[in-house]
CSV table of C-alpha atoms in Angstrom, one decimal:
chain,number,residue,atom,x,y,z
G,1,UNK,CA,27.3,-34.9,-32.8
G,2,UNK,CA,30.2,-33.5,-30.7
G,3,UNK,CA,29.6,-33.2,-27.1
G,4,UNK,CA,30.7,-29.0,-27.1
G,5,UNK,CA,27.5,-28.9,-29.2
G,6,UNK,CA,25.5,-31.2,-27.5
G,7,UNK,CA,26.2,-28.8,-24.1
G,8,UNK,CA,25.6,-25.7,-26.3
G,9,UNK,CA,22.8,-26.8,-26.8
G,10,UNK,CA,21.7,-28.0,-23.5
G,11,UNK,CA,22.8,-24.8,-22.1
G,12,UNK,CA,20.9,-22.6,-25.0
G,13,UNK,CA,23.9,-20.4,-25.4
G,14,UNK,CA,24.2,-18.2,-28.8
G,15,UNK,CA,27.5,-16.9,-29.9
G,16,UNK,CA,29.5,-18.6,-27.5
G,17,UNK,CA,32.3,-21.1,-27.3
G,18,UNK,CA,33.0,-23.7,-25.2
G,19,UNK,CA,36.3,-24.5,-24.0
G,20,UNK,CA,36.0,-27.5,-21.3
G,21,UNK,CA,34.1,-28.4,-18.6
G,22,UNK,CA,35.0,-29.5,-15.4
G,23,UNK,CA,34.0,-30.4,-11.6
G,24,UNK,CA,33.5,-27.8,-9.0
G,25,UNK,CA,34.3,-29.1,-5.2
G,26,UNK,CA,30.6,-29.0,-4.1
G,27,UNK,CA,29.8,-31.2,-7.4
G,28,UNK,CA,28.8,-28.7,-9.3
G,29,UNK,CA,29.4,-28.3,-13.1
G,30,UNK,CA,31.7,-25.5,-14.6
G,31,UNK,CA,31.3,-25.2,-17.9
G,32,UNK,CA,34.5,-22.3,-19.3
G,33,UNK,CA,32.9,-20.7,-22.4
G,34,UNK,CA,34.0,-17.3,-24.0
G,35,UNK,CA,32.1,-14.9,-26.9
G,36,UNK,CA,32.9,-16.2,-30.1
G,37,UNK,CA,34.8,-13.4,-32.0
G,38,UNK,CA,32.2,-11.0,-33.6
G,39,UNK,CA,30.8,-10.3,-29.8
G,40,UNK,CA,33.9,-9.9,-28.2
G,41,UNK,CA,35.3,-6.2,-27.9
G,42,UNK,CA,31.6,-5.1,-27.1
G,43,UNK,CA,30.3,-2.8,-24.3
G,44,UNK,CA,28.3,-4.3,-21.2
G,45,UNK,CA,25.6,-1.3,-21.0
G,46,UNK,CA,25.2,-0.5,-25.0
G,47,UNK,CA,26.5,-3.6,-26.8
G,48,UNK,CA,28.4,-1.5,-29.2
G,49,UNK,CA,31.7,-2.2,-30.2
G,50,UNK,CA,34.5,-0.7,-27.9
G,51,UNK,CA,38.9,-0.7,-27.8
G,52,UNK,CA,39.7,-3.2,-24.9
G,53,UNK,CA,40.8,-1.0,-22.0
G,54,UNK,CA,42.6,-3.9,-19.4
G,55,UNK,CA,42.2,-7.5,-18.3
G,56,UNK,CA,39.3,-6.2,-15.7
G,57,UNK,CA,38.3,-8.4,-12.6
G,58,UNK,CA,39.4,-11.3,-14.7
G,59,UNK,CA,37.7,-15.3,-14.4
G,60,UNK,CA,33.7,-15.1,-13.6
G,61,UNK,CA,31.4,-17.0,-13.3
G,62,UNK,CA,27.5,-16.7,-13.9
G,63,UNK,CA,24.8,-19.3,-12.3
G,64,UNK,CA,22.8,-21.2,-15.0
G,65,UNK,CA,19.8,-23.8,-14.9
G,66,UNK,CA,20.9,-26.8,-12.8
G,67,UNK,CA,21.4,-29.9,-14.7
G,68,UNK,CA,19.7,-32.8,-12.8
G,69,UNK,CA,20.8,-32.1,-9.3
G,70,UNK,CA,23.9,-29.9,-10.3
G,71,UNK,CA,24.5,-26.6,-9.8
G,72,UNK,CA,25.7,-25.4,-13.2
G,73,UNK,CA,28.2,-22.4,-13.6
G,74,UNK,CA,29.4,-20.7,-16.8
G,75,UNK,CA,33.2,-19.3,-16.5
G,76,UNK,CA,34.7,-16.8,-18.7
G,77,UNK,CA,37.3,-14.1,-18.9
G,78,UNK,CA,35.9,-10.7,-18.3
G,79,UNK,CA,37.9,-7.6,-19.4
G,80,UNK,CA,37.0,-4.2,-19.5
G,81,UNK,CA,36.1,-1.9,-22.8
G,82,UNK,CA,36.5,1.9,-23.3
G,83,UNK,CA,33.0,2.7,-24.5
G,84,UNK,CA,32.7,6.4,-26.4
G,85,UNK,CA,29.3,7.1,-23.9
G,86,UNK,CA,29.9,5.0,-21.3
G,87,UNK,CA,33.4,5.1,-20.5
G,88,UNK,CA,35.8,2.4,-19.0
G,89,UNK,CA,33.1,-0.6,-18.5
G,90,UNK,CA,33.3,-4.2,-18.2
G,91,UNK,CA,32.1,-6.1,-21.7
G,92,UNK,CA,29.6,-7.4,-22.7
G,93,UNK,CA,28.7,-11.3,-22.8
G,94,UNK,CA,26.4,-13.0,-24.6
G,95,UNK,CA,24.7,-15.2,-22.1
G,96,UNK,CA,24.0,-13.1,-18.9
G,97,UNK,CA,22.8,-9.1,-18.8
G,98,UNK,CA,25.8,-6.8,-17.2
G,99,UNK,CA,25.9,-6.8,-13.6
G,100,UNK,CA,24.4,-9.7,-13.1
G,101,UNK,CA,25.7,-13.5,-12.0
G,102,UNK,CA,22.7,-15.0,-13.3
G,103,UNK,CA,22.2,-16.0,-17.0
G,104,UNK,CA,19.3,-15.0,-18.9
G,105,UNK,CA,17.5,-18.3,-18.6
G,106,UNK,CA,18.0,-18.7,-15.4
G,107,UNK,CA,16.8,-15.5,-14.4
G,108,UNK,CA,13.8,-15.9,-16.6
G,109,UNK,CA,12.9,-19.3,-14.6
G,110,UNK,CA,13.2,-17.4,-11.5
G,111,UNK,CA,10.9,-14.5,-12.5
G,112,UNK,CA,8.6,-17.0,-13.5
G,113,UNK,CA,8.5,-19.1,-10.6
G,114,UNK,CA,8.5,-15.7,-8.5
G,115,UNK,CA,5.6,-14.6,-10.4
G,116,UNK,CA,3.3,-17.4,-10.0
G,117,UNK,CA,5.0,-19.0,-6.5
G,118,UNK,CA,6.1,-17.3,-3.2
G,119,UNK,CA,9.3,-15.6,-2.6
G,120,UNK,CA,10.7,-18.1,-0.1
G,121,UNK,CA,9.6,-21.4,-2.5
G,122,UNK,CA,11.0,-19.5,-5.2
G,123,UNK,CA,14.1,-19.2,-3.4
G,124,UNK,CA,14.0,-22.6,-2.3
G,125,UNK,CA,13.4,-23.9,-5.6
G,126,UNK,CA,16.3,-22.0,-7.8
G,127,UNK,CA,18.7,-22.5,-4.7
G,128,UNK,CA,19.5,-18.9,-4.2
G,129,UNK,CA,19.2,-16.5,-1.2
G,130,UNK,CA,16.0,-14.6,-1.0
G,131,UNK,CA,17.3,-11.1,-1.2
G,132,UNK,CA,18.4,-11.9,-4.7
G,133,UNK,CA,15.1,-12.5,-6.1
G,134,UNK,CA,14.3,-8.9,-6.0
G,135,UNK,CA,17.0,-7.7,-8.2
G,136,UNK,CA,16.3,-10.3,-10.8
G,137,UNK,CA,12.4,-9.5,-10.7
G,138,UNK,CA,13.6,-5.8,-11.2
G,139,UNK,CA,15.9,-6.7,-14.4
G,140,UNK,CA,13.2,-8.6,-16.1
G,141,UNK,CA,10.8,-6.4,-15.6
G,142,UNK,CA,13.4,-3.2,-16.8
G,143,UNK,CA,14.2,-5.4,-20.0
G,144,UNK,CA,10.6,-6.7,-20.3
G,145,UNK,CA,8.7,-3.1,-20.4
G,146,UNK,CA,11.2,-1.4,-22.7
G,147,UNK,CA,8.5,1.3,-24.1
G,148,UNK,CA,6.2,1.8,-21.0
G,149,UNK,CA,4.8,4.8,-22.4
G,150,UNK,CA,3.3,2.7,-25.0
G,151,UNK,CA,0.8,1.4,-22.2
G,152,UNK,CA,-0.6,5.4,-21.9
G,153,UNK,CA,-2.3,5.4,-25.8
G,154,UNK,CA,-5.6,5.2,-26.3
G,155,UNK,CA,-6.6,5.3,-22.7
G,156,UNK,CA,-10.3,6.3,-22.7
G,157,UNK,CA,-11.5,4.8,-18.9
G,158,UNK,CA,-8.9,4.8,-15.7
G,159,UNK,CA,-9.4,4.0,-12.2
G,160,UNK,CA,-7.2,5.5,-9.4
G,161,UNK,CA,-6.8,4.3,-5.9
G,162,UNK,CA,-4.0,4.0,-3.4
G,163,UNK,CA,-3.6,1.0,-1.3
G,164,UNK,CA,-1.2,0.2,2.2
G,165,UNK,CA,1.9,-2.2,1.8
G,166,UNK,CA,3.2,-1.4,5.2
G,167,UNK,CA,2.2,-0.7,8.4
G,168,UNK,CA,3.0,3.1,9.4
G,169,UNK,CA,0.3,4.4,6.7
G,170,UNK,CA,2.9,3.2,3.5
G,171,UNK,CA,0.9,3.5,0.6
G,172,UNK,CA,1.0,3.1,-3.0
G,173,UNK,CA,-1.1,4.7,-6.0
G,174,UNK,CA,-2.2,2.5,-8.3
G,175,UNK,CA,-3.7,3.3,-11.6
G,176,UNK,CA,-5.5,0.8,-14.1
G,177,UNK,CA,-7.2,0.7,-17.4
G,178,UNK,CA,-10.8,-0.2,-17.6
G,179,UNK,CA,-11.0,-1.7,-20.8
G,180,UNK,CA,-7.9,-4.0,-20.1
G,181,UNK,CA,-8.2,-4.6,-16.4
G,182,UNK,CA,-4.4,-4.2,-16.2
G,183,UNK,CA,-2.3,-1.7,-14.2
G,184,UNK,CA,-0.7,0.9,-16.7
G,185,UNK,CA,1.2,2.7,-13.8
G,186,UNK,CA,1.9,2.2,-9.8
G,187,UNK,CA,3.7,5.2,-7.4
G,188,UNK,CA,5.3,4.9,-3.9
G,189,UNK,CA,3.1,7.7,-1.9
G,190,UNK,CA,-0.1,8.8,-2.4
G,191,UNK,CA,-2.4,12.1,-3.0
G,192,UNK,CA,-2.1,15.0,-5.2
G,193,UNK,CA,1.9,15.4,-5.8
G,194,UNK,CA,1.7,11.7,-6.8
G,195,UNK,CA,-1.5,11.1,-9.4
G,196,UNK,CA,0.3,14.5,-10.6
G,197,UNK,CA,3.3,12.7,-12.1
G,198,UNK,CA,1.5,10.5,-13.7
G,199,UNK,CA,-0.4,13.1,-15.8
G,200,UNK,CA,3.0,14.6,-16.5
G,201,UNK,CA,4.4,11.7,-18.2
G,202,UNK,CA,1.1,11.7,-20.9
G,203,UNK,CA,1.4,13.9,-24.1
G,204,UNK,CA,-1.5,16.4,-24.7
G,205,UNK,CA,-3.3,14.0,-26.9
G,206,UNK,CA,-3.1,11.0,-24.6
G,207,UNK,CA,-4.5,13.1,-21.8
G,208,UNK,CA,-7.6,14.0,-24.2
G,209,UNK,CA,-8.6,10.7,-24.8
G,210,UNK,CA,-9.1,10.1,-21.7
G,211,UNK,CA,-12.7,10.3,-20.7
G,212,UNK,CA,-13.8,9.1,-17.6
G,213,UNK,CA,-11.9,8.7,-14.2
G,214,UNK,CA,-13.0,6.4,-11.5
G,215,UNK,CA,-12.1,6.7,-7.9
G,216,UNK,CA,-13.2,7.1,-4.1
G,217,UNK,CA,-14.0,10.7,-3.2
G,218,UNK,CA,-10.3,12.1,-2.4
G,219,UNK,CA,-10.5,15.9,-3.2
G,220,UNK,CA,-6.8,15.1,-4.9
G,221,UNK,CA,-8.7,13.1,-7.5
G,222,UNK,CA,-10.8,15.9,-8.8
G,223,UNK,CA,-8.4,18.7,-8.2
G,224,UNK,CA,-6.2,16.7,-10.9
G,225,UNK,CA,-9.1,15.9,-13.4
G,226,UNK,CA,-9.6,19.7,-13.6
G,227,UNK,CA,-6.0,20.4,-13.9
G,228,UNK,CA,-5.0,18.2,-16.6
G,229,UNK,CA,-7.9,16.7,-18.0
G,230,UNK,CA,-11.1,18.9,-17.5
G,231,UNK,CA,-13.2,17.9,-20.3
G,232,UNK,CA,-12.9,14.1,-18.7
G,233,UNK,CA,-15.8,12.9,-16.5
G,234,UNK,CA,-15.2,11.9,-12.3
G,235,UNK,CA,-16.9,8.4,-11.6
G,236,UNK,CA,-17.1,8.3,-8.2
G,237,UNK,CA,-17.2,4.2,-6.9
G,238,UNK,CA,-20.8,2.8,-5.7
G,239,UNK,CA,-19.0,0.9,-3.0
G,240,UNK,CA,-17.2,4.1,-0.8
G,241,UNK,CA,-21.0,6.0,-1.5
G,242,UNK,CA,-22.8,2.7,0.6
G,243,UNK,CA,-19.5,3.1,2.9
G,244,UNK,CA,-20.0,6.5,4.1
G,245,UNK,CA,-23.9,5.8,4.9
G,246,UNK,CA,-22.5,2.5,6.6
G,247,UNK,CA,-20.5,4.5,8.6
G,248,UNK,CA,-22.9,6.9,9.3
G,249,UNK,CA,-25.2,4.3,10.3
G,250,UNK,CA,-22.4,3.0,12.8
G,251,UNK,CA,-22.4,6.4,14.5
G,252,UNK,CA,-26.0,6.5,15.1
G,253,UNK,CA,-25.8,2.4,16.6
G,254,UNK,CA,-23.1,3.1,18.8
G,255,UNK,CA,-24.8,6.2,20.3
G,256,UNK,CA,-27.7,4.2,20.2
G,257,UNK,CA,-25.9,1.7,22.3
G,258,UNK,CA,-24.5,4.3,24.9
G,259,UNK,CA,-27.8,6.0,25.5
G,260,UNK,CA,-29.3,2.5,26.4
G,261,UNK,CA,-26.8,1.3,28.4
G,262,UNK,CA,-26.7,4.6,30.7
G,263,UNK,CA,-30.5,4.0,31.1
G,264,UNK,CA,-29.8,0.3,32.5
G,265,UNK,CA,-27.0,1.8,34.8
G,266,UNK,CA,-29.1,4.5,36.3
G,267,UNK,CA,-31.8,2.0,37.1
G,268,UNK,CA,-32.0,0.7,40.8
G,269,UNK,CA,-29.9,-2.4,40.9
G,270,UNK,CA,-32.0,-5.0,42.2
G,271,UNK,CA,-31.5,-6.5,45.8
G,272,UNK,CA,-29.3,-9.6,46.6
G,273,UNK,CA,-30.7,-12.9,46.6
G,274,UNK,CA,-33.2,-14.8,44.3
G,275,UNK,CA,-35.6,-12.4,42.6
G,276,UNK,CA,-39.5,-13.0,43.2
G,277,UNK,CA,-41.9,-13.7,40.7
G,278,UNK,CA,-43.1,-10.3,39.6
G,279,UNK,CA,-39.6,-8.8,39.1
G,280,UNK,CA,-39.5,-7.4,35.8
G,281,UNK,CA,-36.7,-9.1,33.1
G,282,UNK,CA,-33.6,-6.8,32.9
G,283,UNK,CA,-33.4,-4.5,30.1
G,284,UNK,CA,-31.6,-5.9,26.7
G,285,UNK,CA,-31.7,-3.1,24.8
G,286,UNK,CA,-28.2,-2.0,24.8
G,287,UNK,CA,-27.2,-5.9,24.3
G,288,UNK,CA,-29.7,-5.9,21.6
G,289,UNK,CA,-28.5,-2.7,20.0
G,290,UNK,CA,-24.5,-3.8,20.4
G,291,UNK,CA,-25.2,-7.1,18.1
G,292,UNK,CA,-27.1,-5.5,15.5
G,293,UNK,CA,-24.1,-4.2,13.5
G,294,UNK,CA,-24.3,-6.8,11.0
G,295,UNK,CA,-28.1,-6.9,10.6
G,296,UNK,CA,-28.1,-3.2,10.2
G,297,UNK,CA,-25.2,-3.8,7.5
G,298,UNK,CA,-27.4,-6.1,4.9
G,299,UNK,CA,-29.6,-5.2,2.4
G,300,UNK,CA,-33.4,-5.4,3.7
G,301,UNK,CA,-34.1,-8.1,1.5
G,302,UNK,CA,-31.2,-10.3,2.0
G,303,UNK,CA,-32.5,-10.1,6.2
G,304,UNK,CA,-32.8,-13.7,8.1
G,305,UNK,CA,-35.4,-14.3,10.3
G,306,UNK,CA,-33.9,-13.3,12.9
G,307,UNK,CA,-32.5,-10.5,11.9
G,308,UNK,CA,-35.5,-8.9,10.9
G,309,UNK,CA,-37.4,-9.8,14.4
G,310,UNK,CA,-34.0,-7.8,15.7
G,311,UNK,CA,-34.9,-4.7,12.9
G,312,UNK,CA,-38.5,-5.0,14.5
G,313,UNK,CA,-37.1,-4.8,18.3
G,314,UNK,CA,-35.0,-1.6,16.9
G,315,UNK,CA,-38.2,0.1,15.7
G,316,UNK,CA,-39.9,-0.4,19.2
G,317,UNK,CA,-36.5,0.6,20.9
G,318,UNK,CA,-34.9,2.9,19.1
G,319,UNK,CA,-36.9,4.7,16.4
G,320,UNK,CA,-33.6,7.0,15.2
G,321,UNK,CA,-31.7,4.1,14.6
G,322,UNK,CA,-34.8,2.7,12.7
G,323,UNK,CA,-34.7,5.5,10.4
G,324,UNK,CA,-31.0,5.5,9.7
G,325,UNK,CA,-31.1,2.2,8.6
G,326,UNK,CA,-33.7,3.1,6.0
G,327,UNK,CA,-31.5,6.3,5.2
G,328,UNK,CA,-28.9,4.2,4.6
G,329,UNK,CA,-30.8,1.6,2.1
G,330,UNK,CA,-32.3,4.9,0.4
G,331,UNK,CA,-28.8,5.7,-0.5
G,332,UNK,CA,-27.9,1.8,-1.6
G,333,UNK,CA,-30.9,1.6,-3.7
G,334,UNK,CA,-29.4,4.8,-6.0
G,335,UNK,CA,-26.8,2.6,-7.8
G,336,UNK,CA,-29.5,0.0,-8.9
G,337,UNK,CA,-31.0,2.5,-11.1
G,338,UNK,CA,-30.5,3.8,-14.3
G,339,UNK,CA,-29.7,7.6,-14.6
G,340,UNK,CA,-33.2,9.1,-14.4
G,341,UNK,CA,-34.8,7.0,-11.7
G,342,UNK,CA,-31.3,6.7,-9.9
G,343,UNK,CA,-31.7,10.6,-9.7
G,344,UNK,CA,-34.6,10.6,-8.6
G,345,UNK,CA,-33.9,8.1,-5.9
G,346,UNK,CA,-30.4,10.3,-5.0
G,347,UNK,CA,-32.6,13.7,-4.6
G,348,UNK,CA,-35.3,11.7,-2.5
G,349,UNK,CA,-32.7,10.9,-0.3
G,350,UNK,CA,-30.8,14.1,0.3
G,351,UNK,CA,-34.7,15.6,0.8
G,352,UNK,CA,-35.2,13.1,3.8
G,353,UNK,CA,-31.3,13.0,5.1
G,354,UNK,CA,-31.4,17.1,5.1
G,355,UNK,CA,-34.3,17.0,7.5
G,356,UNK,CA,-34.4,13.7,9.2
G,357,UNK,CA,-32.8,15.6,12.5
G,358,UNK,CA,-30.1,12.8,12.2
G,359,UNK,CA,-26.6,14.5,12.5
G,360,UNK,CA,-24.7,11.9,11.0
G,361,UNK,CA,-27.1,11.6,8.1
G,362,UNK,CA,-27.6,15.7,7.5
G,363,UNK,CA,-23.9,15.4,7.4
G,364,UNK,CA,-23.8,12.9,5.6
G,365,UNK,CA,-26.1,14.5,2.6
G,366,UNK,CA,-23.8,17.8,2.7
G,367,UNK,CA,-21.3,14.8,1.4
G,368,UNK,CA,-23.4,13.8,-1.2
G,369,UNK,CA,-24.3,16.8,-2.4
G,370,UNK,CA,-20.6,17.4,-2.7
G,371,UNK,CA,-20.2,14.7,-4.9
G,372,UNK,CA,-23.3,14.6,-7.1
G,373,UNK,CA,-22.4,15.2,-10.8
G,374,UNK,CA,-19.8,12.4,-10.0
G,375,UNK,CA,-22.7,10.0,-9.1
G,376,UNK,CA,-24.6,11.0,-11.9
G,377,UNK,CA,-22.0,10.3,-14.1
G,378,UNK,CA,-21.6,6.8,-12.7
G,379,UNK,CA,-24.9,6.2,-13.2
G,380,UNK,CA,-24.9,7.2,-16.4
G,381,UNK,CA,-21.7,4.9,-17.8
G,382,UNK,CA,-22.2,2.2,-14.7
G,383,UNK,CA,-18.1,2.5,-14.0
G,384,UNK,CA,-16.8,1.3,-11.0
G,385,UNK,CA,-13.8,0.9,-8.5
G,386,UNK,CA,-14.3,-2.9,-8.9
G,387,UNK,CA,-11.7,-3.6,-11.2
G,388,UNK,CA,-9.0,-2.0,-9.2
G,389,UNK,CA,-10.6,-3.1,-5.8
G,390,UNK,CA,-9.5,-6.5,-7.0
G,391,UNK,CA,-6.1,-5.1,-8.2
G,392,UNK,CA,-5.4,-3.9,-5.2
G,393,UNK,CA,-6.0,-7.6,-3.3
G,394,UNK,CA,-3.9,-9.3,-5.9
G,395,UNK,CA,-1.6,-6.8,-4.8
G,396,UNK,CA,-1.9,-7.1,-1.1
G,397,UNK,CA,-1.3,-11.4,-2.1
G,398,UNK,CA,1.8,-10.4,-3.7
G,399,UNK,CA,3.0,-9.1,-0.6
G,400,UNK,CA,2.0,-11.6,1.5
G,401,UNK,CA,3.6,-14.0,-0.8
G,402,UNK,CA,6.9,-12.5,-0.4
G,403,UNK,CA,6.0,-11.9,3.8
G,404,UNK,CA,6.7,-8.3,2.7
G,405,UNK,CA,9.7,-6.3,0.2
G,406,UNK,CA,12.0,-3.9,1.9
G,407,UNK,CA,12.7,-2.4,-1.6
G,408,UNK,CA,10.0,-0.6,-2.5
G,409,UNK,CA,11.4,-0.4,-6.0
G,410,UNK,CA,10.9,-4.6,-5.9
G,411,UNK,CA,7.8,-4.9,-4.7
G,412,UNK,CA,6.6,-2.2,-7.8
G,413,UNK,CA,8.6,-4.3,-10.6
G,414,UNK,CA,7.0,-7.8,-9.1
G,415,UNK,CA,3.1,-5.7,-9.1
G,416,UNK,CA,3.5,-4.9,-13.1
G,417,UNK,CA,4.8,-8.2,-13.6
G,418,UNK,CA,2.0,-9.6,-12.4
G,419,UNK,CA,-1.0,-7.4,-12.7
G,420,UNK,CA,0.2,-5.3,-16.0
G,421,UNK,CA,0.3,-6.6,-19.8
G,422,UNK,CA,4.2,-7.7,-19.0
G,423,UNK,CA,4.4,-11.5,-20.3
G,424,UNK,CA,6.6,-13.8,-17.7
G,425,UNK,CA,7.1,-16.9,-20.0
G,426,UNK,CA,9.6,-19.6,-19.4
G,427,UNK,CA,13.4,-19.7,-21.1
G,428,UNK,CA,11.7,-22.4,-23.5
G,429,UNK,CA,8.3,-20.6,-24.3
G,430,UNK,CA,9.3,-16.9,-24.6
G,431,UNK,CA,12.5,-14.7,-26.0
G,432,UNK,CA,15.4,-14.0,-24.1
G,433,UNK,CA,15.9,-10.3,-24.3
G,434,UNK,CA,19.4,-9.7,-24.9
G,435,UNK,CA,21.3,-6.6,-26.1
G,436,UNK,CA,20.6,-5.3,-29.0
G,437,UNK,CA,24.0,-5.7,-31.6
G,438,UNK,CA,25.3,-2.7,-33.4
């Protein structure tokens, strides 16, 4: 076997020559190849054949795998074609997309590395700088999810939420299907204007199949549902329903805590020196109260020991805070029902929170009342925010994986590539996309 073919073959070219091969001054290997005939003449954005216009920028070269330890360099002629769409534009090659310096295998290796590795490893690995990572990401994933539409058929269940990449209250609005568990669309921004769009870019029929939306209680959320997709259902998620009461519950500890430790203050300090024996024990109430956050947070049946001889002090304390802690496990206990007892449960509680005399909690059940048909719905189909909960941390890891993306356009194409249905294989396991020949 000839050694052109052997280093064809190597280098998985198609429809290319090879010329020679020589030595670069920092040992690297340059390997001069050119289009064999019928893909010469062709245009870099379309592929379609095209007149030759001029000589172009000339010699380039493009970075490939490394062989061993060697850097390994493709170099060809590059002239420009007039292109009947595109105009004067430099041709097309067979090995490497247009505008790029990278072959398509070694930018497939590097979106897969990126994928499942950090950004600085993976630029340690392929031996390139790390702000050229996020333009390869962004060509794979433009050549990868050629028909992105095709991800908005047959949607029946979506969740929405937005989530924080930056500090400075940067968000992103994430949107994922149920019945996949993969992300069918993310937005920089967040709130109405943005969930908007993406109910612009579905046909009629694609926004009638869709039947239930899960999310937290933004007003932006339903406002949409009604707009674009009224006969679809709001699920409202379990987890920001126990959040409110929780932070409800906060209110009432912390004034809790304030109330007992101006009592201690305004008691007569007692005189210097060493107490005598029927001096009362200072006051620990407002200690007591401070450390009872997490207590107050569990479940009553998942309480400690100690943590229910705490709950007991509270009750001898501080009756009101005793009651909002029960208040707050009525509301918990809703979601553990089924649609008829769970609306039961949900009316009992907005009964006792309307007149418990507890601000927080009558505010609280105003709330609730609010949002009712959408926790009856999720009682009824048991959907949740759970799924895109754990979206959004896999999301939040892919930023810290890359200690953060200053191109917000990046850090969107490396989040489908890793949370939506876009395959990242390797050069030897999947197809190089490659433009399509007229």
């Amino acid at each position: 076997m000839l050694t052109k073919t052997i280093l064809k073959k190597a280098l998985n070219v198609k429809h290319t020559a090879i010329d020679n091969v020589t030595f670069g001054s920092d040992d690297s290997i340059i390997v001069r190849v050119r289009p064999t005939k019928g893909e010469q003449c062709r245009c870099g954005k379309c592929g379609r054949k095209a007149p030759r216009y001029d000589a172009g920028s000339g010699i380039r070269r493009w970075r490939t795998c490394d062989m061993n330890t060697h850097k390994t360099y493709l170099e060809s002629e590059v002239y420009r074609v007039n292109c009947p769409e595109h105009g004067v534009v430099a041709c097309a090659v067979p090995w490497a997309r247009h505008d790029s310096a990278f072959t398509y295998d070694f930018e497939h290796m590097t979106a897969w590395v990126a994928v499942n590795c950090s950004r600085k490893v993976t630029a340690e690995f392929m031996r390139i700088s790390w702000n050229t990572v996020g333009p390869i990401i962004s060509r794979i994933r433009q050549d990868a999810d050629f028909d992105p539409k095709s991800r908005f058929d047959g949607l029946v269940n979506i969740g929405v939420d937005e989530t924080s990449y930056k500090k400075g209250h940067k968000y992103i609005t994430v949107i994922v299907n149920h019945d996949t568990g993969k992300v069918i669309w993310v937005h920089e921004g967040h709130g109405k204007g943005v969930f908007s769009l993406f109910f612009k870019q579905l046909t009629k029929e694609q926004r009638a199949s869709i039947q239930l939306v899960s999310g937290d209680g933004a007003k932006w959320i339903q406002s949409c549902i009604d707009e674009y997709c009224p006969d679809a259902e709001r699920c409202i998620d379990p987890f920001h329903v126990v959040q409110w009461a929780m932070e409800a519950l906060d209110k009432v500890r912390a004034a809790a805590w304030n109330d007992a430790r101006k009592k201690v203050s305004s008691e007569t300090k007692r005189k210097p020196g060493r107490p005598s024996g029927d001096t009362p024990k200072p006051d620990t109430t407002a200690k007591d109260i401070k450390s009872s956050n997490f207590a107050l947070g569990k479940a009553l049946e998942n309480l400690t020991e100690k943590q229910r001889a705490k709950l007991e002090l509270i009750a001898r304390k501080d009756n009101r805070l005793y009651r909002a802690y029960f208040l707050k496990e009525e509301l918990r206990l809703v979601f553990h029902y089924g649609l008829d007892a769970g609306k039961e449960q949900l009316n009992r509680f907005i009964k006792w929170a309307q007149h418990c005399r507890i601000p927080e909690f009558v505010e609280l059940q105003r709330k609730i009342r609010r949002h009712y048909d959408a926790i009856l719905a999720t009682l009824e189909h048991k959907l949740s925010n759970a799924r895109i909960e754990a979206v959004n941390n896999k999301i939040k890891l892919t930023i810290r994986m890359a200690y953060g993306f200053r191109n917000i356009d990046n850090m969107m194409d490396m989040i489908m590539l890793r949370c939506s249905d876009i395959e990242v294989s390797l050069p030897w396991k999947g197809q190089i996309l490659t433009h399509t020949c007229c």
